[in-house]
CSV table of C-alpha atoms in Angstrom, one decimal:
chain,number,residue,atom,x,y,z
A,540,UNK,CA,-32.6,-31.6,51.9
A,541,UNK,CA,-36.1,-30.6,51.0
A,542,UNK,CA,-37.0,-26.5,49.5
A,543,UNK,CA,-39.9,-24.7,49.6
A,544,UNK,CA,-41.2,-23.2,46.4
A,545,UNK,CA,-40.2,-19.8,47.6
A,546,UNK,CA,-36.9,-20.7,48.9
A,547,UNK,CA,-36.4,-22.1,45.4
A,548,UNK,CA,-37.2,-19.8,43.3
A,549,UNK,CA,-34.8,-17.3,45.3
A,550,UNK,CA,-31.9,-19.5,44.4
A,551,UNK,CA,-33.1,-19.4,40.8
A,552,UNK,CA,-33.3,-15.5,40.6
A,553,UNK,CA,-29.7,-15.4,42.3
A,554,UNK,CA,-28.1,-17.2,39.8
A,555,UNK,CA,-29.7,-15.7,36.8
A,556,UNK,CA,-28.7,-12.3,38.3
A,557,UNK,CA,-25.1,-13.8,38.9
A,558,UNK,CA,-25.0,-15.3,35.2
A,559,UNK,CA,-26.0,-12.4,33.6
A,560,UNK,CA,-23.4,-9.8,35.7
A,561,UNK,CA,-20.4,-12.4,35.0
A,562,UNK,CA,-21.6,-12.2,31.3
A,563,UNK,CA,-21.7,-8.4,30.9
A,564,UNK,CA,-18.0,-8.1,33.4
A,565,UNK,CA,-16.8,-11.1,30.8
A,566,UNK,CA,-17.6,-8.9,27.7
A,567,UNK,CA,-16.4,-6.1,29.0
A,568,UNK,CA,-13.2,-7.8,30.1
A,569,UNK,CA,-13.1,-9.1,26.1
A,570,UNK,CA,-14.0,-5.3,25.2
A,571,UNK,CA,-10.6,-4.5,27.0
A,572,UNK,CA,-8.3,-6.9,25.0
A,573,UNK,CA,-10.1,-5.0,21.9
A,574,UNK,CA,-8.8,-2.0,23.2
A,575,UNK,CA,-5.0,-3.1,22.7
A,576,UNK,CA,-5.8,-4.3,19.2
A,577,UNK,CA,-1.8,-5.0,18.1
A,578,UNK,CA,-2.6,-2.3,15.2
A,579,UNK,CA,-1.9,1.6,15.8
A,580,UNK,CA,-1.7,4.7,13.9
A,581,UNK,CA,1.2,6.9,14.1
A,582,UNK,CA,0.8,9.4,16.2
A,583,UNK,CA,2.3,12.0,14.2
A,584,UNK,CA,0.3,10.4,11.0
A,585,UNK,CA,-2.1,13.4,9.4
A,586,UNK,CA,-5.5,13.1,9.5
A,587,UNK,CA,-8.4,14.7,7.6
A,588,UNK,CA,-12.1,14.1,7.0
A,589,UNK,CA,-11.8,14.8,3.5
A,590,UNK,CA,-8.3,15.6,1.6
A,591,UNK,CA,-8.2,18.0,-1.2
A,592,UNK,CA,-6.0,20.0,-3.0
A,593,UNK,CA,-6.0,23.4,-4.4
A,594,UNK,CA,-3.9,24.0,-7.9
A,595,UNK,CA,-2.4,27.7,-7.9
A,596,UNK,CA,-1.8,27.4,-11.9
A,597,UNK,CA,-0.3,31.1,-12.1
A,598,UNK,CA,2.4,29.4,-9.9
A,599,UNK,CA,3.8,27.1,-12.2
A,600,UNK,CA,6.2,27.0,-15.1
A,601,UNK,CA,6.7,24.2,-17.4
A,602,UNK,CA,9.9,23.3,-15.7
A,603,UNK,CA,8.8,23.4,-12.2
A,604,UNK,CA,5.9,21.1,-13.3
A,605,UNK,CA,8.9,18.7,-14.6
A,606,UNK,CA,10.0,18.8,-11.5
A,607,UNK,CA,6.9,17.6,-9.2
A,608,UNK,CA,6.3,15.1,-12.0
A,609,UNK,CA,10.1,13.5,-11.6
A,610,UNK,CA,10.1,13.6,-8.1
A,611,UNK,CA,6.3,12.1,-7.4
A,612,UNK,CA,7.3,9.3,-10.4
A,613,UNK,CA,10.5,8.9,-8.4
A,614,UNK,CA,9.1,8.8,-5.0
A,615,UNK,CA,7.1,5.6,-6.5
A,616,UNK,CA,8.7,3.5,-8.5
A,617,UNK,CA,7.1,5.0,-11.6
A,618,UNK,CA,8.5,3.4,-14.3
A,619,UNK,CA,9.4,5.3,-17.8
A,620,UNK,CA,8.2,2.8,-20.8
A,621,UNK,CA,9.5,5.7,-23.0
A,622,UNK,CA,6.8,4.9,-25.3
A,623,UNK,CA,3.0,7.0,-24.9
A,624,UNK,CA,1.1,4.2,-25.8
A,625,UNK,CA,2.0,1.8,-22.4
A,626,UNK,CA,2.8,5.4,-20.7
A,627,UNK,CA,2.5,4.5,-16.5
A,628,UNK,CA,1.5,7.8,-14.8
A,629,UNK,CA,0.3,9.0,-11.3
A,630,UNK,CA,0.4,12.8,-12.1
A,631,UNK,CA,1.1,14.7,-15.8
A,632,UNK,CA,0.2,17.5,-17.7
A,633,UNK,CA,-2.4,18.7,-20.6
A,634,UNK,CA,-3.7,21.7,-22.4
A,635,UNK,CA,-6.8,23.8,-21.5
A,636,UNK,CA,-8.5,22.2,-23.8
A,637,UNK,CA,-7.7,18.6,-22.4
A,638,UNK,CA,-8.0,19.7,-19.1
A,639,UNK,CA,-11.5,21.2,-19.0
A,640,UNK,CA,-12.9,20.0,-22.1
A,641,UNK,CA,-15.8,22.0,-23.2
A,642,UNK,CA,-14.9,25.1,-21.3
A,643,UNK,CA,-12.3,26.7,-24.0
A,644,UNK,CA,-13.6,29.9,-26.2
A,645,UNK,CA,-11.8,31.2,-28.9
A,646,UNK,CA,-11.1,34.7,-27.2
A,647,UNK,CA,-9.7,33.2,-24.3
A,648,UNK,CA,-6.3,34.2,-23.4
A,649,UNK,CA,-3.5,32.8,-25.6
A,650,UNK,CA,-1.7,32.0,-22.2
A,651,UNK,CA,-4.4,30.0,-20.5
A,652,UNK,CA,-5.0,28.5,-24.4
A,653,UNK,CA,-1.5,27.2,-24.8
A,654,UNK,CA,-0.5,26.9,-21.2
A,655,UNK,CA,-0.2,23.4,-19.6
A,656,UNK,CA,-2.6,22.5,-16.4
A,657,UNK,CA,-1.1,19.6,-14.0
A,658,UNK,CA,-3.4,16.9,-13.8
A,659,UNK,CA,-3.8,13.8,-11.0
A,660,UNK,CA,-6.3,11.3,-9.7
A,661,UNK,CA,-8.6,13.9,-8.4
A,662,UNK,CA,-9.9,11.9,-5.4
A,663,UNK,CA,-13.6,12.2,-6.2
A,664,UNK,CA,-15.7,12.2,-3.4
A,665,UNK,CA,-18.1,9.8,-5.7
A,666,UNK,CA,-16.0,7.6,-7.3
A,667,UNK,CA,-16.8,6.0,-10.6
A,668,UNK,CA,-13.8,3.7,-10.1
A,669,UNK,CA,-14.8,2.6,-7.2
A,670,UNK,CA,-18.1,1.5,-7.5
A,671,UNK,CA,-17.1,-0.6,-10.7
A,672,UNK,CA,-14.3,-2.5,-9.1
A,673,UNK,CA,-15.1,-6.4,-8.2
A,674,UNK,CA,-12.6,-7.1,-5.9
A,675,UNK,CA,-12.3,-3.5,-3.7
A,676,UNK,CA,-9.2,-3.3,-4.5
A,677,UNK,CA,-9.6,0.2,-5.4
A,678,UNK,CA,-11.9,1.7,-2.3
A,679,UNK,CA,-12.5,5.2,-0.5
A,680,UNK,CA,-10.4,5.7,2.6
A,681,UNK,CA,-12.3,7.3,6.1
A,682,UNK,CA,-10.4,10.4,5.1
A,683,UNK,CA,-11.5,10.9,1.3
A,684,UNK,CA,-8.5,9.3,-0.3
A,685,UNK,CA,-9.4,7.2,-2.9
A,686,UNK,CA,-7.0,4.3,-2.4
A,687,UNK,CA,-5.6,1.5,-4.5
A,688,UNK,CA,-4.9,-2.1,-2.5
A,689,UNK,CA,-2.3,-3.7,-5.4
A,690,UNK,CA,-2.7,-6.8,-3.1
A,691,UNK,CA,-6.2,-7.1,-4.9
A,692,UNK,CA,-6.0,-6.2,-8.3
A,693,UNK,CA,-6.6,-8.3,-10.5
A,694,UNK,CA,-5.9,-5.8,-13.7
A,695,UNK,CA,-9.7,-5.9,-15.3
A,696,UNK,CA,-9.0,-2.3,-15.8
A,697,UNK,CA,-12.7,-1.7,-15.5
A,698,UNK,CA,-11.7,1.4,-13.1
A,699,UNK,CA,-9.7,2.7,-16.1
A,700,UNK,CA,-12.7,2.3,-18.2
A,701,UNK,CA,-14.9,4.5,-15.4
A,702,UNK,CA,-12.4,7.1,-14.4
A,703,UNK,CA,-13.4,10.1,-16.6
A,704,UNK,CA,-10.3,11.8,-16.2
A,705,UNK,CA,-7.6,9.5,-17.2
A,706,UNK,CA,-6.3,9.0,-14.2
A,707,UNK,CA,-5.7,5.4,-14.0
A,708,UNK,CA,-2.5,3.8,-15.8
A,709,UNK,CA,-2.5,0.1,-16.9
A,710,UNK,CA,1.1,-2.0,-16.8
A,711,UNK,CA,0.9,-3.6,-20.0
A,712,UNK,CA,4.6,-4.6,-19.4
A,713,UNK,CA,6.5,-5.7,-16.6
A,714,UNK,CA,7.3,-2.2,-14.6
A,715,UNK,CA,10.7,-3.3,-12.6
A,716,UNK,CA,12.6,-3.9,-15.9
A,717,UNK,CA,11.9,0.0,-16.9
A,718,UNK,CA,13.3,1.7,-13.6
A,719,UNK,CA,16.5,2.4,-12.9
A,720,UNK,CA,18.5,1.0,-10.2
A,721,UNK,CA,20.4,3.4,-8.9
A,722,UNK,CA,16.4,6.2,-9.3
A,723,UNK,CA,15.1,3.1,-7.3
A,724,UNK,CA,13.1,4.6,-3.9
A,725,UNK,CA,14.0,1.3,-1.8
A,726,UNK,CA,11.4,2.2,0.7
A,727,UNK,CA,8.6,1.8,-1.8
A,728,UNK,CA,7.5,-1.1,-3.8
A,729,UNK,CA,6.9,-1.4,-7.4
A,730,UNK,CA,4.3,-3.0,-8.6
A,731,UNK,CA,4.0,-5.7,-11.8
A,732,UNK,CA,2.6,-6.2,-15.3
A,733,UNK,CA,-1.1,-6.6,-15.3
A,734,UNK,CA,-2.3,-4.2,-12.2
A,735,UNK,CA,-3.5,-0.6,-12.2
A,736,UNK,CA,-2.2,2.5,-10.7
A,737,UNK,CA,-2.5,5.8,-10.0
A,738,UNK,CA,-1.8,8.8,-7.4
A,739,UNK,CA,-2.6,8.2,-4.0
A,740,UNK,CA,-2.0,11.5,-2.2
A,741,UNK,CA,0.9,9.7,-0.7
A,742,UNK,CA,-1.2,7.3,2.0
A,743,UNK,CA,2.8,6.5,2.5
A,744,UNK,CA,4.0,10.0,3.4
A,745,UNK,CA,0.5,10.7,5.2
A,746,UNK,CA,1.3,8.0,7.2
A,747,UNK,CA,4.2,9.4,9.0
A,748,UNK,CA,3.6,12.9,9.2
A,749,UNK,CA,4.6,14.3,6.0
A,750,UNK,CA,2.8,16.3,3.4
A,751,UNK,CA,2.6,14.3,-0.6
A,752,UNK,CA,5.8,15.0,-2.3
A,753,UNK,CA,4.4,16.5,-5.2
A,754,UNK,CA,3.1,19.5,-2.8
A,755,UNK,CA,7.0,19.6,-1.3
A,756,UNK,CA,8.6,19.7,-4.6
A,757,UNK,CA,5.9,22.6,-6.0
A,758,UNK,CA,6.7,25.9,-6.0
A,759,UNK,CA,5.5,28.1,-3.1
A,760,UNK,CA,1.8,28.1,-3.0
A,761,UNK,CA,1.4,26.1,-6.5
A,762,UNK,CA,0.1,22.9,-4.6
A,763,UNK,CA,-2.1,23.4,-1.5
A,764,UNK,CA,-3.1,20.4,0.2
A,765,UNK,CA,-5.4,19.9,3.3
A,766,UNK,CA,-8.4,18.9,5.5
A,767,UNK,CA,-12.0,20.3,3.0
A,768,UNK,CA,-14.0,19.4,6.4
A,769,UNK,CA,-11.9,22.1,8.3
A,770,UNK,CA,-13.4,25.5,7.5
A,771,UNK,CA,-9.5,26.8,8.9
A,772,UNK,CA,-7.4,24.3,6.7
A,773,UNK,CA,-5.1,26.5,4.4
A,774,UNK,CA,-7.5,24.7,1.5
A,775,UNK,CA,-10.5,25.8,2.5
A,776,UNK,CA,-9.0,29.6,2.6
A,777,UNK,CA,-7.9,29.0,-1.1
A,778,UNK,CA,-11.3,28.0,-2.1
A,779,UNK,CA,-12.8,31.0,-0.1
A,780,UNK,CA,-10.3,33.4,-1.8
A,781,UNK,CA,-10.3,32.3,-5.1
A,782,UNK,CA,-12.6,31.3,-8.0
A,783,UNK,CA,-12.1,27.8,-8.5
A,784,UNK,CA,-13.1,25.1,-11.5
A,785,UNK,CA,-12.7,21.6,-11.3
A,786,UNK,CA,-12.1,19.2,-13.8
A,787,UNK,CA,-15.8,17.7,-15.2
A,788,UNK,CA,-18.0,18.9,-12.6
A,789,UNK,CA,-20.9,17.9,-14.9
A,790,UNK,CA,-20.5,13.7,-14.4
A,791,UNK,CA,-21.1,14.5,-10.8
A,792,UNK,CA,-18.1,12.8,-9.7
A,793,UNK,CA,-17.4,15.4,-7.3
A,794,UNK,CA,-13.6,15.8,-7.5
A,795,UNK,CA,-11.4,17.3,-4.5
A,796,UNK,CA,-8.6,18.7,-6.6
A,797,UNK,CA,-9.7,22.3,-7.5
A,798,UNK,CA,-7.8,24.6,-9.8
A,799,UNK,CA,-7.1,28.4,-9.5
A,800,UNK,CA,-6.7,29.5,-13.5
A,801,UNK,CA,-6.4,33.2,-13.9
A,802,UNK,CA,-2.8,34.5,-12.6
A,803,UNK,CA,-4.4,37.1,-10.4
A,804,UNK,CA,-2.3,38.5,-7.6
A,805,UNK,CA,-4.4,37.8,-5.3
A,806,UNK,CA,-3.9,34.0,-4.5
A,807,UNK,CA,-3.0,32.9,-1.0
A,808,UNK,CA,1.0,32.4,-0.4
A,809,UNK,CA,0.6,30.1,2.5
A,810,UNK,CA,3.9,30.5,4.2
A,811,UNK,CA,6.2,26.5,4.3
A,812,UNK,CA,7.2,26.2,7.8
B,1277,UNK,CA,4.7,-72.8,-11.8
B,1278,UNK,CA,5.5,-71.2,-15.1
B,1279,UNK,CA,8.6,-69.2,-15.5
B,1280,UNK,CA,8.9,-69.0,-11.5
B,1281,UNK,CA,12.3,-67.9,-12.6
B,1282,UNK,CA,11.7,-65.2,-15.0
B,1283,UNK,CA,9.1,-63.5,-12.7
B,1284,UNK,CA,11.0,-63.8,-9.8
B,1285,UNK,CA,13.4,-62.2,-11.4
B,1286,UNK,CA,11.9,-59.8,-12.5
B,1287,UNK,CA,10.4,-58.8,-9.2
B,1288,UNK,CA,13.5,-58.1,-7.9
B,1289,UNK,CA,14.6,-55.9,-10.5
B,1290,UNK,CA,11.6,-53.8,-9.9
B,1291,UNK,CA,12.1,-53.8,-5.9
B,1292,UNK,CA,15.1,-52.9,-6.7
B,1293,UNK,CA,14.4,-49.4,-8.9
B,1294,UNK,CA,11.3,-48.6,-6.6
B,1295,UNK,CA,13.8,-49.0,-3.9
B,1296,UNK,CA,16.5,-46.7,-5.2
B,1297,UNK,CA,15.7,-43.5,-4.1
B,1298,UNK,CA,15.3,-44.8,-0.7
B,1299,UNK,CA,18.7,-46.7,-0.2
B,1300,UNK,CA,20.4,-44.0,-2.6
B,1301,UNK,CA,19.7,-41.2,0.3
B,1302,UNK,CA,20.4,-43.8,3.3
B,1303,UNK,CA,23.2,-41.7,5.3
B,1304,UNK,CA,22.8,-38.1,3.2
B,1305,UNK,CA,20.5,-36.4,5.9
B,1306,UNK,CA,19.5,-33.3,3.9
B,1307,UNK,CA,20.3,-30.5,5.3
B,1308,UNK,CA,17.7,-28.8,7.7
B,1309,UNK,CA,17.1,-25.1,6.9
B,1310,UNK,CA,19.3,-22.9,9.0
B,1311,UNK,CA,18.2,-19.5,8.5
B,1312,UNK,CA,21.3,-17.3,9.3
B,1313,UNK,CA,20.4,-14.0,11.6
B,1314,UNK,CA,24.1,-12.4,11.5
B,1315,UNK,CA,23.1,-9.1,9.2
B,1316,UNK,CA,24.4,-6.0,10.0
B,1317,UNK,CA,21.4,-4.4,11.7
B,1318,UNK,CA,20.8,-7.2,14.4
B,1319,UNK,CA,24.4,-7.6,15.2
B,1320,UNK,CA,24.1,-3.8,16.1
B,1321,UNK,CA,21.4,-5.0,18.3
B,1322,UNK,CA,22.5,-5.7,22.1
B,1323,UNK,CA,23.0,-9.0,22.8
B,1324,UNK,CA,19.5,-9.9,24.9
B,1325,UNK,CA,17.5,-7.9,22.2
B,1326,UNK,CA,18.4,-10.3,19.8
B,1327,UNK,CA,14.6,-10.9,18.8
B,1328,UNK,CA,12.3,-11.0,16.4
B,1329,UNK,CA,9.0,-9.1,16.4
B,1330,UNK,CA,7.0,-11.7,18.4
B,1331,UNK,CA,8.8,-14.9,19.7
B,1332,UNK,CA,10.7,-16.8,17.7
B,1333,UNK,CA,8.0,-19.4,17.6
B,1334,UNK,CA,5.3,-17.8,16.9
B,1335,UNK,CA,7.4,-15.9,13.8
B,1336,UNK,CA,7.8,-19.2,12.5
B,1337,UNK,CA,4.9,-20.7,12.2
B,1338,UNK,CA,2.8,-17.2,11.7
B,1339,UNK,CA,5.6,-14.9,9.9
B,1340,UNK,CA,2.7,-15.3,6.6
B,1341,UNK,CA,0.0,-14.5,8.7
B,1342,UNK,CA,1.2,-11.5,10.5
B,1343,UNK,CA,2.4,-9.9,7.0
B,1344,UNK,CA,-1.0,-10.3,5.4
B,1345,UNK,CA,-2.3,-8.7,8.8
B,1346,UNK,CA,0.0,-5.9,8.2
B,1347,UNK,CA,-0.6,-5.2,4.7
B,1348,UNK,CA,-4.5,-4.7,5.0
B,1349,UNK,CA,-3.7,-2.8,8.0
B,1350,UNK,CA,-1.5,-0.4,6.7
B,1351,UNK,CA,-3.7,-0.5,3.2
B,1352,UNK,CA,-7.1,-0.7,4.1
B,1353,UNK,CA,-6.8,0.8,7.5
B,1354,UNK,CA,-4.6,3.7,7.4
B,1355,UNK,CA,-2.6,2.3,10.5
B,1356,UNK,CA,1.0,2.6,10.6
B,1357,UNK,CA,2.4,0.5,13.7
B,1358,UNK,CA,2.3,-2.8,15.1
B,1359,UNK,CA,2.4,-3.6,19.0
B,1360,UNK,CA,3.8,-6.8,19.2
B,1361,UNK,CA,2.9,-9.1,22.7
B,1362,UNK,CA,6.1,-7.6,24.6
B,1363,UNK,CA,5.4,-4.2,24.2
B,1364,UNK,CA,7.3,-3.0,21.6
B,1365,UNK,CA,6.3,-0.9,18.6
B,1366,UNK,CA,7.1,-1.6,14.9
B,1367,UNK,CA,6.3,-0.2,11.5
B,1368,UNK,CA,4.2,-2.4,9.8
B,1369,UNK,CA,6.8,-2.7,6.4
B,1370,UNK,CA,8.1,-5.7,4.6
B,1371,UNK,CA,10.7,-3.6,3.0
B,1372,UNK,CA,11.3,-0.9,5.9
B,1373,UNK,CA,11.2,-3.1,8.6
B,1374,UNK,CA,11.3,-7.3,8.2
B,1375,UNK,CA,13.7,-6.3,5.4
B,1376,UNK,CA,16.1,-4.1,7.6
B,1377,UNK,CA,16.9,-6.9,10.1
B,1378,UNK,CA,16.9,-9.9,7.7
B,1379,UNK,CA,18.7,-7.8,4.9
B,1380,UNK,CA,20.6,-11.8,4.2
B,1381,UNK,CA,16.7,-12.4,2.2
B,1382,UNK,CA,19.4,-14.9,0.2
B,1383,UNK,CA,20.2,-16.7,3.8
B,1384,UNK,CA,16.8,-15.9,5.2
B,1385,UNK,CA,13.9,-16.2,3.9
B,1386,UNK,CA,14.9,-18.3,0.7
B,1387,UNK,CA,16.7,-20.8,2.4
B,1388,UNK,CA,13.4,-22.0,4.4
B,1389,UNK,CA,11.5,-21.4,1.2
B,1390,UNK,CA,13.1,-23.3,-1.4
B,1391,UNK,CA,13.3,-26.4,1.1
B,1392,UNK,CA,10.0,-25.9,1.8
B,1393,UNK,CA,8.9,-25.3,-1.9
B,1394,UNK,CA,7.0,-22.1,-1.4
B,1395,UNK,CA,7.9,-19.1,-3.6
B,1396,UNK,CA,5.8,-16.2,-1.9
B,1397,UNK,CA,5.0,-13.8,-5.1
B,1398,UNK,CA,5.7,-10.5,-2.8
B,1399,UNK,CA,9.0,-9.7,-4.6
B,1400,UNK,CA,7.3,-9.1,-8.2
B,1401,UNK,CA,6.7,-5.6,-6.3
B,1402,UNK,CA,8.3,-5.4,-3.1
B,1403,UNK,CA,11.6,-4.5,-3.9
B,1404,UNK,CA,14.7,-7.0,-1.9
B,1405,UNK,CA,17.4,-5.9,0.0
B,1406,UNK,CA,20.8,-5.7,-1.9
B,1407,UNK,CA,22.8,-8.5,-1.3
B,1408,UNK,CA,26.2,-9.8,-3.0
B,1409,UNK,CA,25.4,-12.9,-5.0
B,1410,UNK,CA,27.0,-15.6,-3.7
């Protein structure tokens, strides 16, 4: 069979165009199986750009702090050393003083001044802890979260040495032998000596729909917790409605946990559905 | 030949102990691992849902695999739910979900673990099902 040169190159052009269609289709068929990646959110999971909390402090009493505490420690496995010095904690409470170093005056009012302020990994839009980890194991979520993998820690504790505000707990002793069975939360794990913890806005609850449990165990309006990108979010109306400080502002960390100080009666009482 | 005897001997004794363990098993089959499946929660199953997350198979030899999938999922990328080959959704848990069906960890897991020597560190955190010790 002989060809032409024209007849030929006609073949040749044919198939290139042929090759190159069943390429793309194949991708796109690959693109498809992609598509039904085996991994799914929840449906009901909520979501944010960036998460942030608002601390009403005229809200609280020292008790109903107590309370959010025990129930957040609870919810996690917290374990009680009973000794400050190897003290494991995801949220707690300080003075004034403590809280906002540098910001106390002596004619302040005695009740701010002796008050207690609830403090908790504020979630920093700029991490210091995160940019000194080696391993990632402590990394910023899509949403703002600042989240710990305990799969990679490797307890270095560098992030403890970054975090300005004391946020990060070391487990100088094995953690399991210091919680109670029967306060055991069996849908949570623990974690073991040698790792770091801390809050994590509760990716858990998040997960599945349900607000952190510190902000379900607060008193009405104490905690509010929601999206800082969404100009509507009941946080953003707090922050428009109230003068709020932050913990440190000056490092430039950027924290999203804001605090409302002065008991004015004019803070937002978003209504719990 | 010197000592023929003496060596000979002597050979045999040491055929003999290298031996041992060999003709000391002959007839004891150990036992093959027969992971138990009767917990409460699959016997509430129906019958011809009696299944694992993916084949049985495929949870054998992968069972690892899939839970280190899971666990950067769920940690690094905020998803919640696993959609295994048939279909069927699951929450991506060790404790709230592998743990629920196989709450017999004891008759389970273990039982393929310790014959197979591996002693996966999971359960320094994760916290194991209650079981009676037997």
């Amino acid at each position: 069979m002989s060809m032409n040169r024209r007849e030929f190159l006609k073949i040749a052009g044919i198939s290139t165009i042929a090759g190159l269609g069943s390429v793309s289709l194949f991708s796109r068929l690959q693109d498809k199986t992609l598509e039904a990646a085996p991994y799914l959110q929840n449906p009901e999971a909520m979501k944010a750009r960036r998460w942030g909390m608002v601390i009403d402090v005229s809200k609280f009493r020292d008790e109903d702090y107590k309370k959010v505490i025990e129930v957040c420690h609870r919810t996690h496995n917290v374990p009680d050393f009973k000794n400050p010095k190897d003290e494991i904690k995801w949220i707690w409470t300080d003075t004034f003083k403590h809280t906002f170093p540098g910001q106390e005056h002596e004619f302040m009012p005695q009740e701010i001044k002796e008050r207690n302020f609830l403090l908790l990994c504020n979630h920093c839009a700029n991490p210091a802890c995160v940019r000194v980890c080696p391993t990632k194991a402590t990394f910023k979520r899509q949403d703002g979260i600042v989240m710990q993998d305990m799969h990679r820690c490797i307890g270095c504790r560098f992030c403890m040495a970054a975090c300005p505000f004391g946020a990060r707990s070391f487990n100088y002793r094995n953690p399991r032998e210091f919680i109670k069975e029967e306060n055991e939360n069996k849908e949570y794990p623990a974690r073991m000596i040698g790792v770091v913890e801390k809050c994590t806005f509760c990716t858990e609850r998040l997960a599945i729909g349900k607000m952190p449990a510190c902000v379900e165990a607060a008193p009405k309006g104490g905690l509010i917790f929601g999206d800082m990108d969404d100009t509507n979010s009941e946080v953003r109306k707090a922050l428009k409605e109230n003068y709020t400080i932050r913990r440190k502002p000056e490092l430039g960390t950027e924290p999203s946990v804001f605090y409302v100080i002065g008991g004015n009666g004019y803070a937002v009482v978003p209504e719990k559905s | 030949m010197y000592n023929a005897g003496k060596i000979i001997f002597g050979l045999l004794i040491f055929l003999a102990l290298v031996t041992f363990p060999f003709y000391n098993n002959i007839g004891k089959v150990s036992a093959k691992p027969e992971p138990k499946i009767d917990t409460p929660e699959i016997q509430k199953l129906p019958e011809n849902e009696r299944k694992c997350v993916e084949p049985k198979d495929f949870m054998r030899g992968e069972h690892m695999q899939m839970l280190n999938d899971w666990r950067d999922s769920v940690v690094r990328e905020d998803n919640g739910i696993y959609m295994s080959s048939q279909g069927k959704q699951f929450n991506m848990s060790l404790q709230n979900t592998c743990m629920k069906c196989h709450s017999n960890k004891k008759e389970f897991c273990d039982k393929c673990h310790n014959y197979m020597a591996v002693a996966p560190y999971c359960w320094t955190c994760h916290i194991q099902p209650k079981e009676n010790k037997s």
